[in-house]
Amino acid sequence: MSDQFQRIKALVLDWAGTTIDHGSRAPAIVFQEIFRRREVPISLAQAREPMGRAKRDHIATIAAMPEVAAAWLAAYGRGCGDADIDAMYADFLPLQKSILGDHSHVIPGVPETIAECRHRGLKIGSSTGYTRELMEIVGDAARQQGYQPDCVLCAEDAPRGRPAPYLIYEAAKRLDVFPLWAIVKVDDTPVGIEAGRNAGCWTVGVTLTGNGVGLSVDEVAGLSADERKRVCDEAGEKLKQAGAHYLVASVADLLPVLIEIDNRMLQGEIPINAA
């Protein structure tokens, strides 16, 4: 019997926390720094909460959080306006660029898993909240480590970022794949899962390597089995609430889930929200 997938045609994977940068640490560090420079410090949890959105939208979402908005008002006597957000975004880009080289390590098991998916007939798309300029650094580093998707969609490639489905639509067009339920969206953030559901795709949430856990490879290695389960369960619950059909600890664990999805589709199932 052929090991080729019969109904799944493509994957669209996120980048930071899903395929590179275990724990999605690079963006969180920089979001904290740009608010610190304005003397409005934010917590790591606040920095991470909107993760997956386009970066300017991410900054605006943090600024609108009640505690952050109150701190900004206390510091400046006024609310955080569009000009302030634009200035922070202008700071974000060079800061993010300066540290990306240290945070572009491909997550263990990703190249091997993606190679097997290609062997089984899948096309490999990707989307990110990073800009094209930032992805030139990330993409080159990933390529040298054996991971290269067939297409890379960035923040400026759609009129609106996640949770809107437009980046997935664009990936489907570039990969020449339809219907949308033949695509599996793989992401470590709730807004990424929402984008997949909004597009009508199957969705797989990534827990252990992602933003919801936020730990490096070494930090994960230091967890007890109970601690590891706890942090994965907490991250997984948020992804399930966003609509994830399945959860995996890492993309390295993806293949059995894809086989199950393909078998379900052979029996006539499609995602409940697919048009």
PDB file of C-alpha atoms in Angstrom:
ATOM      1  CA  MET A   1       0.000   0.000   0.000  1.00  0.00           C
ATOM      2  CA  SER A   2       1.312   3.460  -0.939  1.00  0.00           C
ATOM      3  CA  ASP A   3       2.512   5.675   1.867  1.00  0.00           C
ATOM      4  CA  GLN A   4       1.401   8.777  -0.067  1.00  0.00           C
ATOM      5  CA  PHE A   5      -1.233  10.992   1.512  1.00  0.00           C
ATOM      6  CA  GLN A   6      -4.516  10.640  -0.366  1.00  0.00           C
ATOM      7  CA  ARG A   7      -6.426  13.755   0.722  1.00  0.00           C
ATOM      8  CA  ILE A   8      -4.009  16.128   2.455  1.00  0.00           C
ATOM      9  CA  LYS A   9      -2.146  18.173  -0.135  1.00  0.00           C
ATOM     10  CA  ALA A  10      -0.134  20.726   1.837  1.00  0.00           C
ATOM     11  CA  LEU A  11       0.996  22.086   5.170  1.00  0.00           C
ATOM     12  CA  VAL A  12       1.218  25.760   6.089  1.00  0.00           C
ATOM     13  CA  LEU A  13       3.512  26.140   9.081  1.00  0.00           C
ATOM     14  CA  ASP A  14       4.328  29.081  11.295  1.00  0.00           C
ATOM     15  CA  TRP A  15       7.965  29.971  11.970  1.00  0.00           C
ATOM     16  CA  ALA A  16       9.041  31.151  15.463  1.00  0.00           C
ATOM     17  CA  GLY A  17       8.026  28.565  18.053  1.00  0.00           C
ATOM     18  CA  THR A  18       6.814  26.113  15.410  1.00  0.00           C
ATOM     19  CA  THR A  19       9.760  25.407  13.117  1.00  0.00           C
ATOM     20  CA  ILE A  20      12.511  27.677  14.452  1.00  0.00           C
ATOM     21  CA  ASP A  21      13.378  29.493  17.707  1.00  0.00           C
ATOM     22  CA  HIS A  22      12.314  26.958  20.345  1.00  0.00           C
ATOM     23  CA  GLY A  23      10.088  28.871  22.765  1.00  0.00           C
ATOM     24  CA  SER A  24       9.565  31.777  20.351  1.00  0.00           C
ATOM     25  CA  ARG A  25      11.971  33.843  22.412  1.00  0.00           C
ATOM     26  CA  ALA A  26      13.259  36.428  19.934  1.00  0.00           C
ATOM     27  CA  PRO A  27      10.060  38.475  19.500  1.00  0.00           C
ATOM     28  CA  ALA A  28       9.171  38.439  23.211  1.00  0.00           C
ATOM     29  CA  ILE A  29      12.573  39.835  24.202  1.00  0.00           C
ATOM     30  CA  VAL A  30      12.279  42.736  21.768  1.00  0.00           C
ATOM     31  CA  PHE A  31       8.686  43.637  22.663  1.00  0.00           C
ATOM     32  CA  GLN A  32       9.753  43.964  26.283  1.00  0.00           C
ATOM     33  CA  GLU A  33      12.712  46.130  25.311  1.00  0.00           C
ATOM     34  CA  ILE A  34      10.788  48.675  23.225  1.00  0.00           C
ATOM     35  CA  PHE A  35       8.304  49.296  26.041  1.00  0.00           C
ATOM     36  CA  ARG A  36      11.132  49.441  28.604  1.00  0.00           C
ATOM     37  CA  ARG A  37      12.705  52.227  26.560  1.00  0.00           C
ATOM     38  CA  ARG A  38       9.463  54.198  26.980  1.00  0.00           C
ATOM     39  CA  GLU A  39       9.610  53.643  30.747  1.00  0.00           C
ATOM     40  CA  VAL A  40       6.480  51.507  30.517  1.00  0.00           C
ATOM     41  CA  PRO A  41       7.793  48.052  31.422  1.00  0.00           C
ATOM     42  CA  ILE A  42       5.703  45.037  30.438  1.00  0.00           C
ATOM     43  CA  SER A  43       5.817  41.467  31.685  1.00  0.00           C
ATOM     44  CA  LEU A  44       6.926  38.546  29.564  1.00  0.00           C
ATOM     45  CA  ALA A  45       3.352  37.250  29.659  1.00  0.00           C
ATOM     46  CA  GLN A  46       2.074  40.563  28.288  1.00  0.00           C
ATOM     47  CA  ALA A  47       4.733  40.527  25.574  1.00  0.00           C
ATOM     48  CA  ARG A  48       3.705  37.020  24.534  1.00  0.00           C
ATOM     49  CA  GLU A  49      -0.079  37.291  24.684  1.00  0.00           C
ATOM     50  CA  PRO A  50      -0.690  38.674  21.130  1.00  0.00           C
ATOM     51  CA  MET A  51       2.035  36.481  19.569  1.00  0.00           C
ATOM     52  CA  GLY A  52       1.309  35.449  16.000  1.00  0.00           C
ATOM     53  CA  ARG A  53      -0.049  38.797  14.887  1.00  0.00           C
ATOM     54  CA  ALA A  54       1.794  41.115  12.507  1.00  0.00           C
ATOM     55  CA  LYS A  55       4.335  42.964  14.618  1.00  0.00           C
ATOM     56  CA  ARG A  56       2.812  46.453  14.470  1.00  0.00           C
ATOM     57  CA  ASP A  57      -0.576  44.972  15.396  1.00  0.00           C
ATOM     58  CA  HIS A  58       1.167  43.097  18.205  1.00  0.00           C
ATOM     59  CA  ILE A  59       2.579  46.334  19.633  1.00  0.00           C
ATOM     60  CA  ALA A  60      -0.802  48.056  19.389  1.00  0.00           C
ATOM     61  CA  THR A  61      -2.480  45.132  21.175  1.00  0.00           C
ATOM     62  CA  ILE A  62       0.009  45.309  24.048  1.00  0.00           C
ATOM     63  CA  ALA A  63      -0.442  49.077  24.326  1.00  0.00           C
ATOM     64  CA  ALA A  64      -4.219  48.619  24.589  1.00  0.00           C
ATOM     65  CA  MET A  65      -3.993  46.167  27.503  1.00  0.00           C
ATOM     66  CA  PRO A  66      -5.616  47.895  30.529  1.00  0.00           C
ATOM     67  CA  GLU A  67      -2.541  47.683  32.785  1.00  0.00           C
ATOM     68  CA  VAL A  68      -0.199  48.866  30.030  1.00  0.00           C
ATOM     69  CA  ALA A  69      -2.551  51.650  28.960  1.00  0.00           C
ATOM     70  CA  ALA A  70      -2.783  52.840  32.579  1.00  0.00           C
ATOM     71  CA  ALA A  71       1.007  52.796  32.960  1.00  0.00           C
ATOM     72  CA  TRP A  72       1.392  54.762  29.714  1.00  0.00           C
ATOM     73  CA  LEU A  73      -1.137  57.347  30.901  1.00  0.00           C
ATOM     74  CA  ALA A  74       0.706  57.701  34.205  1.00  0.00           C
ATOM     75  CA  ALA A  75       4.032  58.158  32.419  1.00  0.00           C
ATOM     76  CA  TYR A  76       2.897  60.590  29.713  1.00  0.00           C
ATOM     77  CA  GLY A  77      -0.419  62.074  30.807  1.00  0.00           C
ATOM     78  CA  ARG A  78      -2.073  60.793  27.626  1.00  0.00           C
ATOM     79  CA  GLY A  79      -2.901  57.563  25.895  1.00  0.00           C
ATOM     80  CA  CYS A  80      -0.612  55.685  23.547  1.00  0.00           C
ATOM     81  CA  GLY A  81      -1.426  56.937  20.048  1.00  0.00           C
ATOM     82  CA  ASP A  82      -0.695  55.824  16.515  1.00  0.00           C
ATOM     83  CA  ALA A  83       2.469  57.910  16.367  1.00  0.00           C
ATOM     84  CA  ASP A  84       3.774  56.182  19.497  1.00  0.00           C
ATOM     85  CA  ILE A  85       3.007  52.762  18.044  1.00  0.00           C
ATOM     86  CA  ASP A  86       4.698  53.712  14.773  1.00  0.00           C
ATOM     87  CA  ALA A  87       7.793  54.832  16.703  1.00  0.00           C
ATOM     88  CA  MET A  88       7.933  51.591  18.682  1.00  0.00           C
ATOM     89  CA  TYR A  89       7.504  49.574  15.496  1.00  0.00           C
ATOM     90  CA  ALA A  90      10.368  51.532  13.936  1.00  0.00           C
ATOM     91  CA  ASP A  91      12.495  50.557  16.958  1.00  0.00           C
ATOM     92  CA  PHE A  92      11.298  46.959  16.826  1.00  0.00           C
ATOM     93  CA  LEU A  93      12.598  46.157  13.354  1.00  0.00           C
ATOM     94  CA  PRO A  94      16.323  46.923  13.831  1.00  0.00           C
ATOM     95  CA  LEU A  95      16.301  45.425  17.337  1.00  0.00           C
ATOM     96  CA  GLN A  96      14.689  42.234  16.106  1.00  0.00           C
ATOM     97  CA  LYS A  97      17.081  42.075  13.184  1.00  0.00           C
ATOM     98  CA  SER A  98      20.078  42.430  15.490  1.00  0.00           C
ATOM     99  CA  ILE A  99      19.224  39.326  17.535  1.00  0.00           C
ATOM    100  CA  LEU A 100      17.624  37.062  14.931  1.00  0.00           C
ATOM    101  CA  GLY A 101      20.876  35.318  14.131  1.00  0.00           C
ATOM    102  CA  ASP A 102      20.941  33.942  17.668  1.00  0.00           C
ATOM    103  CA  HIS A 103      17.305  32.829  17.529  1.00  0.00           C
ATOM    104  CA  SER A 104      17.011  31.109  14.158  1.00  0.00           C
ATOM    105  CA  HIS A 105      17.912  27.577  15.189  1.00  0.00           C
ATOM    106  CA  VAL A 106      15.635  25.025  13.578  1.00  0.00           C
ATOM    107  CA  ILE A 107      13.716  23.046  16.182  1.00  0.00           C
ATOM    108  CA  PRO A 108      15.006  19.465  16.506  1.00  0.00           C
ATOM    109  CA  GLY A 109      13.232  16.982  14.263  1.00  0.00           C
ATOM    110  CA  VAL A 110      11.706  19.579  11.914  1.00  0.00           C
ATOM    111  CA  PRO A 111      13.894  18.929   8.815  1.00  0.00           C
ATOM    112  CA  GLU A 112      13.421  15.175   9.065  1.00  0.00           C
ATOM    113  CA  THR A 113       9.649  15.419   9.551  1.00  0.00           C
ATOM    114  CA  ILE A 114       9.216  17.871   6.676  1.00  0.00           C
ATOM    115  CA  ALA A 115      11.355  15.674   4.421  1.00  0.00           C
ATOM    116  CA  GLU A 116       9.056  12.729   5.191  1.00  0.00           C
ATOM    117  CA  CYS A 117       5.982  14.866   4.485  1.00  0.00           C
ATOM    118  CA  ARG A 118       7.432  15.796   1.096  1.00  0.00           C
ATOM    119  CA  HIS A 119       8.199  12.137   0.438  1.00  0.00           C
ATOM    120  CA  ARG A 120       4.514  11.430   1.063  1.00  0.00           C
ATOM    121  CA  GLY A 121       3.478  14.051  -1.495  1.00  0.00           C
ATOM    122  CA  LEU A 122       2.837  17.205   0.523  1.00  0.00           C
ATOM    123  CA  LYS A 123       3.688  20.755  -0.491  1.00  0.00           C
ATOM    124  CA  ILE A 124       5.154  22.888   2.295  1.00  0.00           C
ATOM    125  CA  GLY A 125       4.011  26.464   2.810  1.00  0.00           C
ATOM    126  CA  SER A 126       4.756  28.868   5.648  1.00  0.00           C
ATOM    127  CA  SER A 127       3.528  32.155   7.077  1.00  0.00           C
ATOM    128  CA  THR A 128       4.866  34.547   9.693  1.00  0.00           C
ATOM    129  CA  GLY A 129       4.293  37.866  11.406  1.00  0.00           C
ATOM    130  CA  TYR A 130       7.880  38.797  10.544  1.00  0.00           C
ATOM    131  CA  THR A 131       8.556  41.189   7.666  1.00  0.00           C
ATOM    132  CA  ARG A 132      10.284  40.104   4.465  1.00  0.00           C
ATOM    133  CA  GLU A 133      13.471  41.849   5.584  1.00  0.00           C
ATOM    134  CA  LEU A 134      13.568  39.845   8.814  1.00  0.00           C
ATOM    135  CA  MET A 135      12.711  36.602   7.049  1.00  0.00           C
ATOM    136  CA  GLU A 136      15.729  36.954   4.774  1.00  0.00           C
ATOM    137  CA  ILE A 137      17.851  36.349   7.884  1.00  0.00           C
ATOM    138  CA  VAL A 138      15.647  33.598   9.313  1.00  0.00           C
ATOM    139  CA  GLY A 139      15.080  31.836   5.998  1.00  0.00           C
ATOM    140  CA  ASP A 140      18.775  31.754   5.114  1.00  0.00           C
ATOM    141  CA  ALA A 141      19.674  30.338   8.544  1.00  0.00           C
ATOM    142  CA  ALA A 142      16.936  27.693   8.325  1.00  0.00           C
ATOM    143  CA  ARG A 143      17.995  26.691   4.822  1.00  0.00           C
ATOM    144  CA  GLN A 144      21.532  26.059   6.031  1.00  0.00           C
ATOM    145  CA  GLN A 145      20.058  23.738   8.691  1.00  0.00           C
ATOM    146  CA  GLY A 146      18.011  21.726   6.207  1.00  0.00           C
ATOM    147  CA  TYR A 147      14.600  23.414   6.367  1.00  0.00           C
ATOM    148  CA  GLN A 148      13.240  25.312   3.356  1.00  0.00           C
ATOM    149  CA  PRO A 149       9.494  25.646   2.687  1.00  0.00           C
ATOM    150  CA  ASP A 150       8.164  25.934  -0.847  1.00  0.00           C
ATOM    151  CA  CYS A 151       6.827  29.408  -0.091  1.00  0.00           C
ATOM    152  CA  VAL A 152       7.283  31.968   2.682  1.00  0.00           C
ATOM    153  CA  LEU A 153       4.497  34.481   3.321  1.00  0.00           C
ATOM    154  CA  CYS A 154       5.292  37.540   5.443  1.00  0.00           C
ATOM    155  CA  ALA A 155       3.367  40.321   7.158  1.00  0.00           C
ATOM    156  CA  GLU A 156       3.323  42.522   4.046  1.00  0.00           C
ATOM    157  CA  ASP A 157       1.998  39.762   1.762  1.00  0.00           C
ATOM    158  CA  ALA A 158      -1.630  40.183   2.852  1.00  0.00           C
ATOM    159  CA  PRO A 159      -3.949  43.123   3.628  1.00  0.00           C
ATOM    160  CA  ARG A 160      -4.327  41.925   7.210  1.00  0.00           C
ATOM    161  CA  GLY A 161      -2.440  39.460   9.375  1.00  0.00           C
ATOM    162  CA  ARG A 162      -3.660  36.610  11.572  1.00  0.00           C
ATOM    163  CA  PRO A 163      -6.330  35.749  12.673  1.00  0.00           C
ATOM    164  CA  ALA A 164      -7.495  36.813   9.187  1.00  0.00           C
ATOM    165  CA  PRO A 165      -7.060  33.912   6.730  1.00  0.00           C
ATOM    166  CA  TYR A 166      -5.447  35.886   3.918  1.00  0.00           C
ATOM    167  CA  LEU A 167      -1.888  34.577   4.307  1.00  0.00           C
ATOM    168  CA  ILE A 168      -3.248  31.028   4.049  1.00  0.00           C
ATOM    169  CA  TYR A 169      -5.244  31.977   0.953  1.00  0.00           C
ATOM    170  CA  GLU A 170      -2.064  33.374  -0.577  1.00  0.00           C
ATOM    171  CA  ALA A 171      -0.127  30.233   0.342  1.00  0.00           C
ATOM    172  CA  ALA A 172      -2.830  28.092  -1.290  1.00  0.00           C
ATOM    173  CA  LYS A 173      -2.549  30.173  -4.449  1.00  0.00           C
ATOM    174  CA  ARG A 174       1.246  30.000  -4.594  1.00  0.00           C
ATOM    175  CA  LEU A 175       1.274  26.276  -3.843  1.00  0.00           C
ATOM    176  CA  ASP A 176      -1.601  25.691  -6.289  1.00  0.00           C
ATOM    177  CA  VAL A 177      -3.586  23.738  -3.692  1.00  0.00           C
ATOM    178  CA  PHE A 178      -7.354  23.566  -3.230  1.00  0.00           C
ATOM    179  CA  PRO A 179      -9.792  23.064  -1.563  1.00  0.00           C
ATOM    180  CA  LEU A 180      -8.644  24.747   1.638  1.00  0.00           C
ATOM    181  CA  TRP A 181      -9.584  21.722   3.742  1.00  0.00           C
ATOM    182  CA  ALA A 182      -6.786  19.837   1.957  1.00  0.00           C
ATOM    183  CA  ILE A 183      -4.340  22.090   3.853  1.00  0.00           C
ATOM    184  CA  VAL A 184      -3.238  21.534   7.455  1.00  0.00           C
ATOM    185  CA  LYS A 185      -2.304  24.724   9.329  1.00  0.00           C
ATOM    186  CA  VAL A 186       0.345  24.153  12.003  1.00  0.00           C
ATOM    187  CA  ASP A 187       0.934  26.945  14.522  1.00  0.00           C
ATOM    188  CA  ASP A 188       1.938  27.555  18.139  1.00  0.00           C
ATOM    189  CA  THR A 189      -0.278  30.618  18.709  1.00  0.00           C
ATOM    190  CA  PRO A 190      -4.040  30.926  19.202  1.00  0.00           C
ATOM    191  CA  VAL A 191      -4.338  33.580  16.457  1.00  0.00           C
ATOM    192  CA  GLY A 192      -2.518  31.259  14.065  1.00  0.00           C
ATOM    193  CA  ILE A 193      -4.987  28.484  14.861  1.00  0.00           C
ATOM    194  CA  GLU A 194      -7.866  30.944  14.426  1.00  0.00           C
ATOM    195  CA  ALA A 195      -6.478  31.894  11.006  1.00  0.00           C
ATOM    196  CA  GLY A 196      -6.455  28.239  10.013  1.00  0.00           C
ATOM    197  CA  ARG A 197     -10.035  27.745  11.164  1.00  0.00           C
ATOM    198  CA  ASN A 198     -11.094  30.952   9.405  1.00  0.00           C
ATOM    199  CA  ALA A 199      -9.570  29.620   6.187  1.00  0.00           C
ATOM    200  CA  GLY A 200     -11.371  26.290   6.519  1.00  0.00           C
ATOM    201  CA  CYS A 201      -8.225  24.231   7.153  1.00  0.00           C
ATOM    202  CA  TRP A 202      -7.459  21.423   9.549  1.00  0.00           C
ATOM    203  CA  THR A 203      -5.431  22.893  12.412  1.00  0.00           C
ATOM    204  CA  VAL A 204      -2.671  21.475  14.608  1.00  0.00           C
ATOM    205  CA  GLY A 205      -1.463  23.407  17.655  1.00  0.00           C
ATOM    206  CA  VAL A 206       2.151  23.099  18.817  1.00  0.00           C
ATOM    207  CA  THR A 207       2.660  23.197  22.589  1.00  0.00           C
ATOM    208  CA  LEU A 208       6.097  22.376  23.996  1.00  0.00           C
ATOM    209  CA  THR A 209       8.278  24.240  21.487  1.00  0.00           C
ATOM    210  CA  GLY A 210       5.968  27.212  21.177  1.00  0.00           C
ATOM    211  CA  ASN A 211       5.108  30.599  22.573  1.00  0.00           C
ATOM    212  CA  GLY A 212       2.634  29.201  25.085  1.00  0.00           C
ATOM    213  CA  VAL A 213       5.414  27.407  26.971  1.00  0.00           C
ATOM    214  CA  GLY A 214       8.147  29.877  26.006  1.00  0.00           C
ATOM    215  CA  LEU A 215      11.149  27.786  27.036  1.00  0.00           C
ATOM    216  CA  SER A 216      14.415  27.007  25.277  1.00  0.00           C
ATOM    217  CA  VAL A 217      15.590  23.458  24.569  1.00  0.00           C
ATOM    218  CA  ASP A 218      17.842  23.555  27.636  1.00  0.00           C
ATOM    219  CA  GLU A 219      15.097  24.930  29.871  1.00  0.00           C
ATOM    220  CA  VAL A 220      12.698  22.194  28.749  1.00  0.00           C
ATOM    221  CA  ALA A 221      15.380  19.586  29.484  1.00  0.00           C
ATOM    222  CA  GLY A 222      15.450  20.862  33.077  1.00  0.00           C
ATOM    223  CA  LEU A 223      11.744  20.236  33.659  1.00  0.00           C
ATOM    224  CA  SER A 224      10.422  17.243  35.516  1.00  0.00           C
ATOM    225  CA  ALA A 225       7.900  15.042  33.715  1.00  0.00           C
ATOM    226  CA  ASP A 226       5.086  16.596  35.780  1.00  0.00           C
ATOM    227  CA  GLU A 227       6.244  20.146  35.035  1.00  0.00           C
ATOM    228  CA  ARG A 228       6.513  19.390  31.347  1.00  0.00           C
ATOM    229  CA  LYS A 229       2.988  17.990  31.278  1.00  0.00           C
ATOM    230  CA  ARG A 230       1.646  20.996  33.178  1.00  0.00           C
ATOM    231  CA  VAL A 231       3.120  23.626  30.839  1.00  0.00           C
ATOM    232  CA  CYS A 232       2.061  21.660  27.757  1.00  0.00           C
ATOM    233  CA  ASP A 233      -1.463  21.260  29.105  1.00  0.00           C
ATOM    234  CA  GLU A 234      -1.712  24.988  29.820  1.00  0.00           C
ATOM    235  CA  ALA A 235      -0.489  25.929  26.351  1.00  0.00           C
ATOM    236  CA  GLY A 236      -2.662  23.272  24.761  1.00  0.00           C
ATOM    237  CA  GLU A 237      -5.816  24.490  26.473  1.00  0.00           C
ATOM    238  CA  LYS A 238      -5.429  27.947  24.888  1.00  0.00           C
ATOM    239  CA  LEU A 239      -4.818  26.397  21.473  1.00  0.00           C
ATOM    240  CA  LYS A 240      -7.878  24.151  21.852  1.00  0.00           C
ATOM    241  CA  GLN A 241      -9.983  27.154  22.848  1.00  0.00           C
ATOM    242  CA  ALA A 242      -8.827  28.816  19.616  1.00  0.00           C
ATOM    243  CA  GLY A 243     -10.085  25.797  17.688  1.00  0.00           C
ATOM    244  CA  ALA A 244      -7.125  23.444  17.242  1.00  0.00           C
ATOM    245  CA  HIS A 245      -8.300  20.079  15.915  1.00  0.00           C
ATOM    246  CA  TYR A 246      -5.145  18.382  17.229  1.00  0.00           C
ATOM    247  CA  LEU A 247      -2.209  19.150  19.506  1.00  0.00           C
ATOM    248  CA  VAL A 248       1.431  18.049  19.255  1.00  0.00           C
ATOM    249  CA  ALA A 249       4.385  18.864  21.480  1.00  0.00           C
ATOM    250  CA  SER A 250       6.561  19.552  18.438  1.00  0.00           C
ATOM    251  CA  VAL A 251       6.458  19.424  14.646  1.00  0.00           C
ATOM    252  CA  ALA A 252       8.688  16.374  15.119  1.00  0.00           C
ATOM    253  CA  ASP A 253       5.526  14.603  16.377  1.00  0.00           C
ATOM    254  CA  LEU A 254       3.339  15.680  13.453  1.00  0.00           C
ATOM    255  CA  LEU A 255       3.306  12.657  11.145  1.00  0.00           C
ATOM    256  CA  PRO A 256       0.892  10.389  13.113  1.00  0.00           C
ATOM    257  CA  VAL A 257      -1.590  13.274  13.333  1.00  0.00           C
ATOM    258  CA  LEU A 258      -1.406  13.874   9.579  1.00  0.00           C
ATOM    259  CA  ILE A 259      -2.022  10.173   8.937  1.00  0.00           C
ATOM    260  CA  GLU A 260      -5.122  10.327  11.171  1.00  0.00           C
ATOM    261  CA  ILE A 261      -6.415  13.446   9.417  1.00  0.00           C
ATOM    262  CA  ASP A 262      -5.868  11.847   6.005  1.00  0.00           C
ATOM    263  CA  ASN A 263      -7.742   8.730   7.122  1.00  0.00           C
ATOM    264  CA  ARG A 264     -10.624  10.828   8.423  1.00  0.00           C
ATOM    265  CA  MET A 265     -10.846  12.633   5.094  1.00  0.00           C
ATOM    266  CA  LEU A 266     -10.825   9.302   3.234  1.00  0.00           C
ATOM    267  CA  GLN A 267     -13.960   8.548   5.236  1.00  0.00           C
ATOM    268  CA  GLY A 268     -15.552  11.795   4.048  1.00  0.00           C
ATOM    269  CA  GLU A 269     -14.783  14.142   6.972  1.00  0.00           C
ATOM    270  CA  ILE A 270     -13.789  17.754   6.433  1.00  0.00           C
ATOM    271  CA  PRO A 271     -13.268  20.508   9.058  1.00  0.00           C
ATOM    272  CA  ILE A 272     -16.636  21.583  10.396  1.00  0.00           C
ATOM    273  CA  ASN A 273     -16.040  25.237   9.465  1.00  0.00           C
ATOM    274  CA  ALA A 274     -14.905  24.479   5.883  1.00  0.00           C
ATOM    275  CA  ALA A 275     -17.049  26.013   3.154  1.00  0.00           C
TER     276      ALA A 275
END
